[in-house]
Short mmCIF file of C-alpha atoms in Angstrom, two decimals:
data_model
loop_
_atom_site.label_atom_id
_atom_site.label_comp_id
_atom_site.label_asym_id
_atom_site.label_seq_id
_atom_site.Cartn_x
_atom_site.Cartn_y
_atom_site.Cartn_z
CA MET A 9 77.01 122.91 74.02
CA ALA A 10 74.64 124.34 76.61
CA VAL A 11 72.56 127.48 76.11
CA THR A 12 73.21 130.61 78.16
CA ALA A 13 71.13 131.12 81.27
CA LYS A 14 70.21 134.58 80.03
CA ALA A 15 68.78 133.29 76.76
CA PHE A 16 67.01 130.53 78.66
CA GLN A 17 65.38 133.04 81.04
CA LEU A 18 64.15 135.18 78.12
CA TRP A 19 62.70 132.11 76.43
CA ARG A 20 61.13 130.95 79.68
CA GLN A 21 59.35 134.28 80.10
CA GLU A 22 58.03 133.92 76.59
CA ILE A 23 56.62 130.42 76.96
CA ALA A 24 55.39 130.67 80.55
CA PRO A 25 55.36 134.29 81.68
CA THR A 26 53.54 133.63 84.93
CA ASP A 27 55.23 130.42 86.07
CA SER A 28 57.89 130.41 88.75
CA VAL A 29 61.02 128.31 88.53
CA SER A 30 59.34 125.74 90.77
CA ASP A 31 56.30 125.54 88.48
CA LEU A 32 58.60 125.20 85.52
CA CYS A 33 60.47 122.31 87.09
CA ARG A 34 57.28 120.58 88.09
CA SER A 35 55.90 120.80 84.55
CA ALA A 36 59.19 119.63 83.07
CA GLY A 37 59.69 116.86 85.62
CA ILE A 38 63.21 117.96 86.53
CA LYS A 39 64.74 118.65 89.90
CA ARG A 40 64.62 122.24 91.07
CA SER A 41 68.17 122.03 92.36
CA THR A 42 69.40 120.89 88.96
CA LEU A 43 67.96 123.89 87.17
CA ALA A 44 68.96 126.29 89.94
CA GLN A 45 72.53 125.08 89.71
CA GLN A 46 72.59 125.45 85.95
CA LEU A 47 71.17 128.97 86.18
CA VAL A 48 73.79 129.96 88.76
CA ARG A 49 76.55 128.63 86.52
CA GLY A 50 75.10 130.61 83.63
CA LYS A 51 74.61 127.58 81.39
CA VAL A 52 71.48 125.52 80.96
CA SER A 53 71.95 122.05 79.51
CA VAL A 54 70.19 121.01 76.33
CA SER A 55 68.45 118.14 78.10
CA THR A 56 66.95 120.55 80.65
CA LEU A 57 65.79 122.82 77.86
CA LEU A 58 64.21 119.92 75.97
CA ALA A 59 62.46 118.69 79.13
CA VAL A 60 60.98 122.15 79.71
CA ALA A 61 59.82 122.37 76.09
CA ARG A 62 58.14 118.96 76.40
CA GLY A 63 56.58 119.99 79.69
CA TYR A 64 54.85 122.89 77.97
CA GLY A 65 53.80 120.88 74.94
CA LEU A 66 56.26 122.60 72.60
CA ASP A 67 58.13 120.85 69.82
CA PRO A 68 61.58 120.25 71.34
CA VAL A 69 63.44 120.79 68.07
CA CYS A 70 61.62 124.10 67.40
CA ALA A 71 62.38 125.20 70.95
CA LEU A 72 66.06 124.37 70.69
CA ALA A 73 66.27 126.05 67.28
CA GLN A 74 65.55 129.40 68.91
CA PHE A 75 68.90 129.39 70.65
CA GLU A 76 72.21 130.55 69.34
CA GLY A 77 74.23 127.77 67.75
CA TYR A 78 71.12 125.73 66.99
CA THR A 79 69.27 128.07 64.61
CA ASP A 80 69.84 125.87 61.54
CA LEU A 81 68.33 122.85 63.28
CA LEU A 82 64.92 122.97 61.62
CA THR A 83 66.18 123.62 58.11
CA GLY A 84 68.84 120.94 58.55
CA MET A 85 66.39 118.27 59.64
CA ARG A 86 66.09 115.46 57.10
CA ALA A 87 65.23 111.80 56.97
CA PRO A 88 68.03 109.64 58.37
CA THR A 89 70.19 107.68 55.95
CA SER A 90 70.02 103.93 55.75
CA ALA A 91 73.51 103.65 57.25
CA GLU A 92 72.43 105.75 60.23
CA LEU A 93 69.37 103.59 60.78
CA LEU A 94 71.39 100.38 60.54
CA SER A 95 73.94 101.73 63.02
CA GLN A 96 71.18 101.79 65.61
CA VAL A 97 70.16 98.15 65.10
CA SER A 98 71.63 95.89 67.78
CA HIS A 99 73.86 92.99 66.77
CA ARG A 100 71.30 90.64 68.27
CA ASP A 101 68.60 91.82 65.87
CA ILE A 102 71.01 91.49 62.97
CA LEU A 103 71.82 87.92 63.98
CA LYS A 104 68.14 87.12 64.57
CA LEU A 105 67.32 88.17 61.04
CA LEU A 106 70.27 86.20 59.69
CA VAL A 107 69.07 83.06 61.44
CA ALA A 108 65.47 83.65 60.43
CA ARG A 109 66.45 83.97 56.79
CA GLY A 110 68.68 80.92 57.04
CA GLU A 111 65.85 78.84 58.43
CA GLY A 112 63.48 80.24 55.86
CA ILE A 113 61.08 81.45 58.50
CA GLY A 114 60.60 85.00 57.36
CA ASN A 115 62.43 87.75 55.61
CA GLY A 116 61.93 90.54 58.04
CA LEU A 117 61.89 91.53 61.68
CA SER A 118 59.40 93.98 63.05
CA ASP A 119 60.15 94.12 66.74
CA LEU A 120 63.63 95.54 67.18
CA ASP A 121 65.52 96.10 70.43
CA PRO A 122 65.05 99.64 71.66
CA PHE A 123 67.80 102.13 71.07
CA PRO A 124 70.06 103.94 71.91
CA HIS A 125 72.00 100.77 72.65
CA ARG A 126 75.37 100.59 74.35
CA ASN A 127 77.34 101.40 71.21
CA SER A 128 74.82 103.73 69.63
CA VAL A 129 77.00 106.80 69.62
CA ARG A 130 80.17 105.26 68.28
CA ALA A 131 78.23 103.21 65.72
CA TRP A 132 76.48 106.34 64.50
CA VAL A 133 79.71 108.32 64.21
CA GLU A 134 81.25 105.48 62.22
CA ALA A 135 78.15 105.25 60.02
CA ILE A 136 78.22 108.92 59.00
CA ASP A 137 82.01 109.28 58.87
CA PRO A 138 83.09 110.53 55.43
CA GLY A 139 86.68 109.56 56.30
CA ASP A 140 88.06 112.30 58.49
CA LEU A 141 85.09 113.10 60.71
CA ARG A 142 86.95 112.93 64.01
CA GLN A 143 89.77 115.06 62.67
CA GLN A 144 87.40 117.72 61.37
CA LEU A 145 85.22 117.59 64.45
CA SER A 146 88.16 118.15 66.73
CA GLU A 147 89.47 120.99 64.54
CA ARG A 148 86.13 122.78 64.31
CA SER A 149 85.06 122.40 67.92
CA GLY A 150 88.47 122.62 69.54
CA ILE A 151 88.01 119.40 71.51
CA ALA A 152 91.15 117.26 71.77
CA ARG A 153 91.09 113.99 69.82
CA GLN A 154 91.59 111.86 72.91
CA ASN A 155 88.75 113.61 74.74
CA LEU A 156 86.52 112.91 71.77
CA SER A 157 87.56 109.26 71.80
CA ALA A 158 86.92 109.09 75.54
CA GLN A 159 83.40 110.45 75.05
CA LEU A 160 82.68 107.94 72.31
CA SER A 161 84.07 105.04 74.33
CA ALA A 162 81.83 106.03 77.22
CA GLY A 163 78.84 106.15 74.87
CA ARG A 164 78.49 109.92 75.14
CA LEU A 165 78.61 112.84 72.76
CA SER A 166 77.70 116.36 73.81
CA PRO A 167 74.78 117.89 71.87
CA GLY A 168 77.01 120.55 70.32
CA LEU A 169 79.44 117.93 69.03
CA ALA A 170 76.62 115.69 67.83
CA ILE A 171 75.16 118.49 65.72
CA GLU A 172 78.56 119.59 64.47
CA ALA A 173 79.28 116.00 63.42
CA SER A 174 76.01 115.98 61.48
CA ARG A 175 76.96 119.24 59.77
CA ILE A 176 80.33 117.86 58.73
CA ALA A 177 78.87 114.59 57.47
CA GLY A 178 75.94 116.30 55.75
CA VAL A 179 73.27 114.24 57.50
CA SER A 180 70.16 115.36 59.36
CA LEU A 181 71.14 117.72 62.16
CA THR A 182 68.83 116.04 64.64
CA SER A 183 70.26 112.54 64.11
CA GLY A 184 72.99 113.01 66.68
CA LEU A 185 70.44 114.08 69.26
CA VAL A 186 68.36 111.00 68.51
CA VAL A 187 71.23 108.54 68.90
CA THR A 188 72.36 110.19 72.13
CA GLY A 189 68.84 109.76 73.44
CA LEU A 190 68.11 113.47 73.83
CA LEU A 191 65.31 113.34 71.25
CA THR A 192 62.89 110.53 70.58
CA CYS A 193 62.58 109.14 67.06
CA ALA A 194 59.40 111.07 66.46
CA GLU A 195 60.86 114.34 67.71
CA GLY A 196 64.04 113.94 65.68
CA GLY A 197 62.27 113.00 62.47
CA TRP A 198 63.24 109.35 62.45
CA PRO A 199 60.42 107.14 61.14
CA VAL A 200 59.34 104.65 63.78
CA THR A 201 59.82 101.62 61.52
CA GLY A 202 62.87 103.14 59.87
CA ARG A 203 65.42 100.85 61.47
CA ALA A 204 63.43 97.69 60.78
CA ASP A 205 62.81 98.76 57.19
CA ALA A 206 66.50 99.47 56.60
CA LEU A 207 67.46 96.13 58.13
CA ASN A 208 64.89 94.10 56.24
CA ALA A 209 65.85 95.74 52.96
CA LEU A 210 69.40 94.40 53.20
CA SER A 211 70.41 91.74 50.73
CA ASP A 212 71.66 88.48 52.20
CA THR A 213 75.22 89.44 51.34
CA ASP A 214 75.01 92.84 52.96
CA LEU A 215 73.34 91.31 56.00
CA VAL A 216 76.13 88.77 56.43
CA LEU A 217 78.81 91.41 56.00
CA LEU A 218 77.07 93.70 58.47
CA ALA A 219 76.86 90.82 60.97
CA ARG A 220 80.54 90.07 60.44
CA ASP A 221 81.52 93.70 61.09
CA ARG A 222 79.42 93.87 64.21
CA LEU A 223 80.75 90.60 65.62
CA ASP A 224 84.26 91.69 64.78
CA ALA A 225 83.78 94.93 66.72
CA LEU A 226 82.09 93.09 69.58
CA GLY A 227 84.91 90.55 69.72
CA LYS A 228 87.49 93.32 69.98
CA GLN A 229 85.49 94.99 72.73
CA LEU A 230 85.19 91.77 74.69
CA ARG A 231 88.87 91.01 74.31
CA LYS A 232 89.71 94.43 75.69
CA ALA A 233 87.24 93.98 78.56
CA ASP A 234 88.78 90.57 79.33
CA ALA A 235 92.25 92.06 79.36
CA ASP A 236 91.10 94.84 81.71
CA GLU A 237 89.44 92.29 83.97
CA ASN A 238 92.55 90.11 84.03
CA ARG A 239 94.71 93.07 84.94
CA ASP A 240 92.35 94.02 87.77
CA ARG A 241 92.41 90.44 88.95
CA ALA A 242 96.21 90.27 88.86
CA ILE A 243 96.36 93.39 91.01
CA TRP A 244 93.88 91.92 93.50
CA ASP A 245 95.54 88.53 93.62
CA ASN A 246 99.03 89.90 94.12
CA LEU A 247 98.50 93.05 96.16
CA GLY A 248 95.01 92.74 97.65
CA MET B 15 112.92 115.21 119.58
CA SER B 16 111.04 111.96 119.45
CA GLY B 17 110.46 111.60 115.76
CA HIS B 18 108.73 113.61 113.08
CA PRO B 19 104.89 113.30 112.92
CA ILE B 20 105.16 111.77 109.46
CA GLN B 21 107.18 108.91 110.95
CA TRP B 22 104.44 108.18 113.46
CA ALA B 23 101.84 108.44 110.70
CA ALA B 24 103.81 105.95 108.61
CA LEU B 25 104.08 103.58 111.55
CA LEU B 26 100.37 103.82 112.25
CA LEU B 27 99.47 103.21 108.63
CA CYS B 28 101.82 100.21 108.33
CA VAL B 29 100.36 98.66 111.47
CA LEU B 30 96.78 99.31 110.33
CA GLY B 31 97.52 98.01 106.85
CA ALA B 32 99.02 94.84 108.34
CA LEU B 33 96.15 94.33 110.83
CA LEU B 34 93.57 94.63 108.04
CA ARG B 35 95.25 91.73 106.28
CA VAL B 36 95.42 89.40 109.28
CA PRO B 37 92.12 87.57 108.56
CA GLY B 38 93.13 87.02 104.95
CA VAL B 39 96.58 85.78 105.93
CA ARG B 40 95.02 83.20 108.24
CA ARG B 41 93.22 81.84 105.20
CA GLY B 42 96.51 81.82 103.35
CA ARG B 43 95.96 84.92 101.23
CA GLY B 44 98.44 87.75 100.64
CA ARG B 45 101.20 86.44 102.90
CA MET B 46 104.04 88.18 101.11
CA ILE B 47 102.43 91.61 101.26
CA PHE B 48 101.54 91.02 104.91
CA ALA B 49 105.14 90.09 105.69
CA ALA B 50 106.32 93.19 103.83
CA LEU B 51 103.97 95.40 105.86
CA VAL B 52 105.09 93.88 109.15
CA LEU B 53 108.76 94.30 108.28
CA MET B 54 108.05 97.86 107.13
CA ALA B 55 106.32 98.57 110.44
CA ILE B 56 109.38 97.22 112.28
CA ALA B 57 111.75 99.35 110.21
CA VAL B 58 109.65 102.49 110.70
CA ALA B 59 109.27 101.80 114.43
CA LEU B 60 113.03 101.50 114.78
CA SER B 61 113.49 104.88 113.12
CA LEU B 62 111.81 106.45 116.16
CA PRO B 63 114.08 107.18 119.14
CA PRO B 64 111.55 106.10 121.82
CA ILE B 65 111.43 102.66 120.20
CA TYR B 66 114.93 102.40 118.81
CA LEU B 67 116.81 103.15 122.02
CA PRO B 68 115.13 100.53 124.24
CA VAL B 69 115.14 97.89 121.50
CA ASP B 70 118.79 98.49 120.74
CA GLY B 71 119.48 98.30 124.46
CA VAL B 72 117.97 94.83 124.54
CA LEU B 73 120.03 93.84 121.51
CA GLY B 74 123.24 94.84 123.26
CA GLY B 75 123.51 98.57 122.64
CA TRP B 76 125.87 98.39 119.65
CA ASN B 77 123.29 99.60 117.09
CA ALA B 78 122.38 96.14 115.85
CA ALA B 79 118.84 97.52 115.59
CA ASN B 80 120.00 99.74 112.74
CA LEU B 81 121.21 96.67 110.92
CA VAL B 82 117.77 95.17 111.50
CA ILE B 83 116.21 98.22 109.80
CA ARG B 84 118.47 97.86 106.77
CA LEU B 85 117.95 94.14 106.32
CA SER B 86 114.18 94.43 106.90
CA LEU B 87 113.97 97.11 104.26
CA TYR B 88 115.86 94.95 101.75
CA ALA B 89 113.39 92.14 102.42
CA VAL B 90 110.45 94.55 102.10
CA VAL B 91 111.77 95.79 98.79
CA VAL B 92 112.25 92.27 97.40
CA LEU B 93 108.81 91.10 98.55
CA LEU B 94 107.01 94.18 97.27
CA GLY B 95 109.01 94.18 94.07
CA LEU B 96 108.07 90.60 93.27
CA ARG B 97 104.38 91.06 94.02
CA MET B 98 104.23 94.33 92.09
CA ALA B 99 105.97 92.79 89.09
CA ALA B 100 103.40 89.96 89.12
CA ALA B 101 100.50 92.36 89.67
CA PHE B 102 101.51 94.54 86.73
CA GLY B 103 102.46 91.60 84.55
CA ALA B 104 105.95 93.11 84.25
CA GLU B 105 108.10 90.09 83.50
CA ARG B 106 111.19 92.21 82.85
CA VAL B 107 110.93 93.85 86.25
CA ARG B 108 110.82 90.43 87.87
CA THR B 109 113.98 89.50 86.03
CA LEU B 110 115.63 92.72 87.14
CA ILE B 111 114.85 91.88 90.76
CA VAL B 112 115.40 88.11 91.02
CA GLY B 113 117.20 87.40 87.76
CA PRO B 114 120.99 86.85 87.88
CA ALA B 115 121.66 90.60 87.86
CA GLY B 116 119.11 91.35 90.56
CA ILE B 117 120.33 88.60 92.87
CA THR B 118 123.92 89.75 92.39
CA VAL B 119 122.98 93.32 93.24
CA LEU B 120 121.11 92.09 96.33
CA LEU B 121 123.97 89.88 97.55
CA VAL B 122 126.54 92.64 96.99
CA THR B 123 124.28 95.08 98.83
CA VAL B 124 123.81 92.77 101.81
CA ALA B 125 127.51 91.92 101.95
CA ALA B 126 128.54 95.56 101.66
CA THR B 127 126.03 96.53 104.34
CA LEU B 128 127.36 93.93 106.77
CA ILE B 129 131.02 94.75 106.06
CA LEU B 130 130.56 98.51 106.31
CA PHE B 131 128.61 98.08 109.51
CA ALA B 132 131.37 95.92 110.95
CA LEU B 133 134.02 98.47 109.93
CA SER B 134 132.18 101.34 111.59
CA ASP B 135 132.84 102.35 115.13
CA LEU B 136 129.41 102.53 116.77
CA PRO B 137 129.86 102.11 120.51
CA VAL B 138 126.69 103.81 121.74
CA SER B 139 123.05 103.48 120.63
CA SER B 140 122.08 106.31 118.29
CA THR B 141 118.86 106.43 116.31
CA GLY B 142 119.61 106.53 112.59
CA LEU B 143 123.31 106.49 113.55
CA ALA B 144 122.97 110.28 113.70
CA GLU B 145 125.91 110.68 116.07
CA TYR B 146 128.28 108.94 113.67
CA ALA B 147 127.34 111.00 110.60
CA GLY B 148 130.93 112.02 110.01
CA GLN B 149 132.38 108.51 109.62
CA PRO B 150 133.02 107.60 105.95
CA THR B 151 131.99 103.97 106.47
CA VAL B 152 128.73 105.09 108.08
CA GLU B 153 128.04 107.42 105.16
CA GLN B 154 128.65 104.62 102.67
CA TYR B 155 126.58 102.22 104.75
CA ALA B 156 123.68 104.66 104.58
CA ASP B 157 124.13 105.30 100.84
CA ILE B 158 124.10 101.58 100.07
CA GLY B 159 121.03 101.17 102.24
CA ARG B 160 119.20 103.66 100.04
CA LEU B 161 120.57 102.50 96.71
CA TYR B 162 119.08 99.01 96.67
CA PRO B 163 115.51 100.24 97.41
CA GLY B 164 116.21 102.97 94.86
CA TYR B 165 117.18 100.37 92.25
CA VAL B 166 114.02 98.28 92.74
CA SER B 167 111.83 101.39 92.91
CA ALA B 168 113.28 102.61 89.64
CA CYS B 169 112.20 99.31 88.08
CA LEU B 170 108.66 99.71 89.43
CA VAL B 171 107.93 103.38 88.69
CA VAL B 172 107.07 102.84 85.02
CA PRO B 173 104.76 99.80 85.40
CA ALA B 174 102.92 101.49 88.27
CA ALA B 175 102.56 104.77 86.39
CA THR B 176 101.33 102.88 83.33
CA GLY B 177 98.71 101.22 85.51
CA SER B 178 97.46 104.59 86.68
CA LEU B 179 96.99 105.75 83.08
CA ARG B 180 95.00 102.73 81.92
CA SER B 181 91.49 103.94 81.14
CA GLY B 182 89.98 100.44 81.28
CA SER B 183 90.99 99.80 84.90
CA ARG B 184 88.87 100.35 87.95
CA PRO B 185 89.22 103.92 89.28
CA ALA B 186 90.40 102.57 92.66
CA HIS B 187 93.21 100.73 90.92
CA ARG B 188 94.22 103.75 88.92
CA ILE B 189 94.44 105.83 92.09
CA ALA B 190 96.31 103.04 93.87
CA CYS B 191 98.77 102.71 90.99
CA PHE B 192 99.32 106.45 91.07
CA LEU B 193 100.06 106.34 94.81
CA LEU B 194 102.46 103.43 94.30
CA ALA B 195 104.20 105.15 91.41
CA ALA B 196 104.56 108.35 93.46
CA GLY B 197 105.93 106.35 96.38
CA PHE B 198 108.52 104.55 94.25
CA PHE B 199 109.50 107.81 92.64
CA SER B 200 110.12 109.34 96.09
CA VAL B 201 112.33 106.41 97.08
CA LEU B 202 114.28 106.81 93.87
CA CYS B 203 114.66 110.59 94.32
CA PHE B 204 115.77 110.11 97.90
CA ALA B 205 118.40 107.52 96.96
CA VAL B 206 119.80 109.69 94.16
CA LEU B 207 119.70 113.05 95.96
CA GLU B 208 121.40 111.68 99.07
CA LEU B 209 124.38 110.65 96.96
CA PHE B 210 125.37 114.28 96.57
CA GLN B 211 127.54 115.13 99.52
CA GLY B 212 126.67 118.35 101.27
CA LEU B 213 123.26 118.68 99.63
CA ASP B 214 120.94 119.69 102.43
CA LEU B 215 117.50 118.22 101.84
CA GLY B 216 116.11 119.89 104.96
CA VAL B 217 112.70 118.56 105.87
CA PHE B 218 112.70 116.33 102.79
CA GLU B 219 115.31 114.20 104.51
CA VAL B 220 112.35 112.81 106.45
CA VAL B 221 109.46 113.56 104.14
CA LEU B 222 110.83 111.71 101.10
CA PRO B 223 111.40 108.27 102.66
CA PHE B 224 108.49 108.28 105.08
CA GLY B 225 106.18 109.98 102.58
CA ALA B 226 107.09 107.16 100.21
CA ILE B 227 106.06 104.62 102.83
CA LEU B 228 102.77 106.45 103.36
CA LEU B 229 102.10 106.50 99.62
CA VAL B 230 102.95 102.84 99.05
CA VAL B 231 101.01 101.56 102.04
CA SER B 232 98.02 103.74 101.12
CA GLY B 233 98.09 102.28 97.62
CA LEU B 234 98.26 98.72 98.95
CA THR B 235 95.45 99.35 101.41
CA LEU B 236 93.30 100.89 98.71
CA ILE B 237 93.78 97.77 96.61
CA TRP B 238 92.87 95.65 99.62
CA PHE B 239 89.61 97.58 100.02
CA SER B 240 88.93 97.38 96.32
CA ARG B 241 89.31 93.58 96.40
CA ARG B 242 87.03 93.28 99.41
CA ARG B 243 84.33 95.29 97.73
CA GLY B 244 85.03 94.22 94.20
CA ARG B 245 82.69 92.03 92.29
CA PRO B 246 83.07 90.94 88.72
CA ARG B 247 81.43 93.36 86.36
CA GLN B 248 77.96 91.96 86.05
CA ARG B 249 76.72 93.45 82.82
CA ASN B 250 76.00 90.79 80.24
CA PRO B 251 78.76 91.36 77.69
CA LEU B 252 76.66 89.97 74.85
CA ALA B 253 73.65 92.18 75.53
#
């Protein structure tokens, strides 16, 4: 959900009364044409807004919280749950820890793969899902179920939907913005070592079960990708 | 009147599509589709008076060229049908085309075409047999000539349309499948609508069949380009 150009302009005059649009873009490190286009369309994207806030040294979450639809952001910001943190650990790190524990060469990992990873968004949605998250999300936001699925498959989730999902699941409202890469860990209130701590705290059993679930999901994904590839190949071989 | 522009466009596209595939064919790749495109180009060329009349003159002036169109189109339909069925992994469609039922339909169609042609009185060259439109045997000959392509197209519409809806496929393939599905659907519509006597299709009389050729050849050519440019997806799947 983008913010209105009008609200953005008012906010811009507040934070940088003397700067032109060009100055603003230079400070924020965004393209002038991008912002100009968004202003003409009457909607400024959340990522643009966050870039501008960062450019002027403002706290991105505080800045976003001044806009309609996001006003509960600050009060709804909490520490992430362990499930959320684990959802952002890559399967490779999970397997590394499993092997390390099996070989008796250490109980914990400290250097995790960066995130968001390829499945960050879907993994997060599954981690916070109380059971009918997609259903509720589509009812409340009016987005069709298959469009929601398409976004998740493509590794995307619009900021509005991400926050709405957090509201439904009762988790920190900034989590969705962190896992979609709009906010950094620090900005979104995720402790820097949070993921590693959550991973290392797992019992052996939970670690193995987590690894199984991840490999299961990965296997399904690969099988689907193989099937797609084979279909493409059949079309090339027979008609190309 | 020397042919509708869409006929010339279809001819041009068939010839271009076939020429693009020449290098591949010389390496032994895509021979059936190439043959189908060449035969389609011949059939389309013979639908144009400036080509039909001289060619038919060489063949003796008794409209044998029209028979060539019909038989070429049957061959085109069989070749395309088989390749499409393999491309879409549609085993049932293959059975419908070259299984016992499909072969029977084809043989009956060819036999009926030859017999009806022989029974018709066609003394003078006439493109599309337009001058003999009133003869019952000519009408039936034309109907049969549309029904067999209509039958095979009907088998192919669903697999092609399914291919265009598959979200995991390459965008080029989805577009190509859509073009193919639209083309087959046009052939089917044309075959069915023409069965109704006295129904005047107006400009669609030309647009439906030749539009179908444009759609199908565009789809095939798009797939050809996609294969030329296509590389396996490089992303490490385990990353």
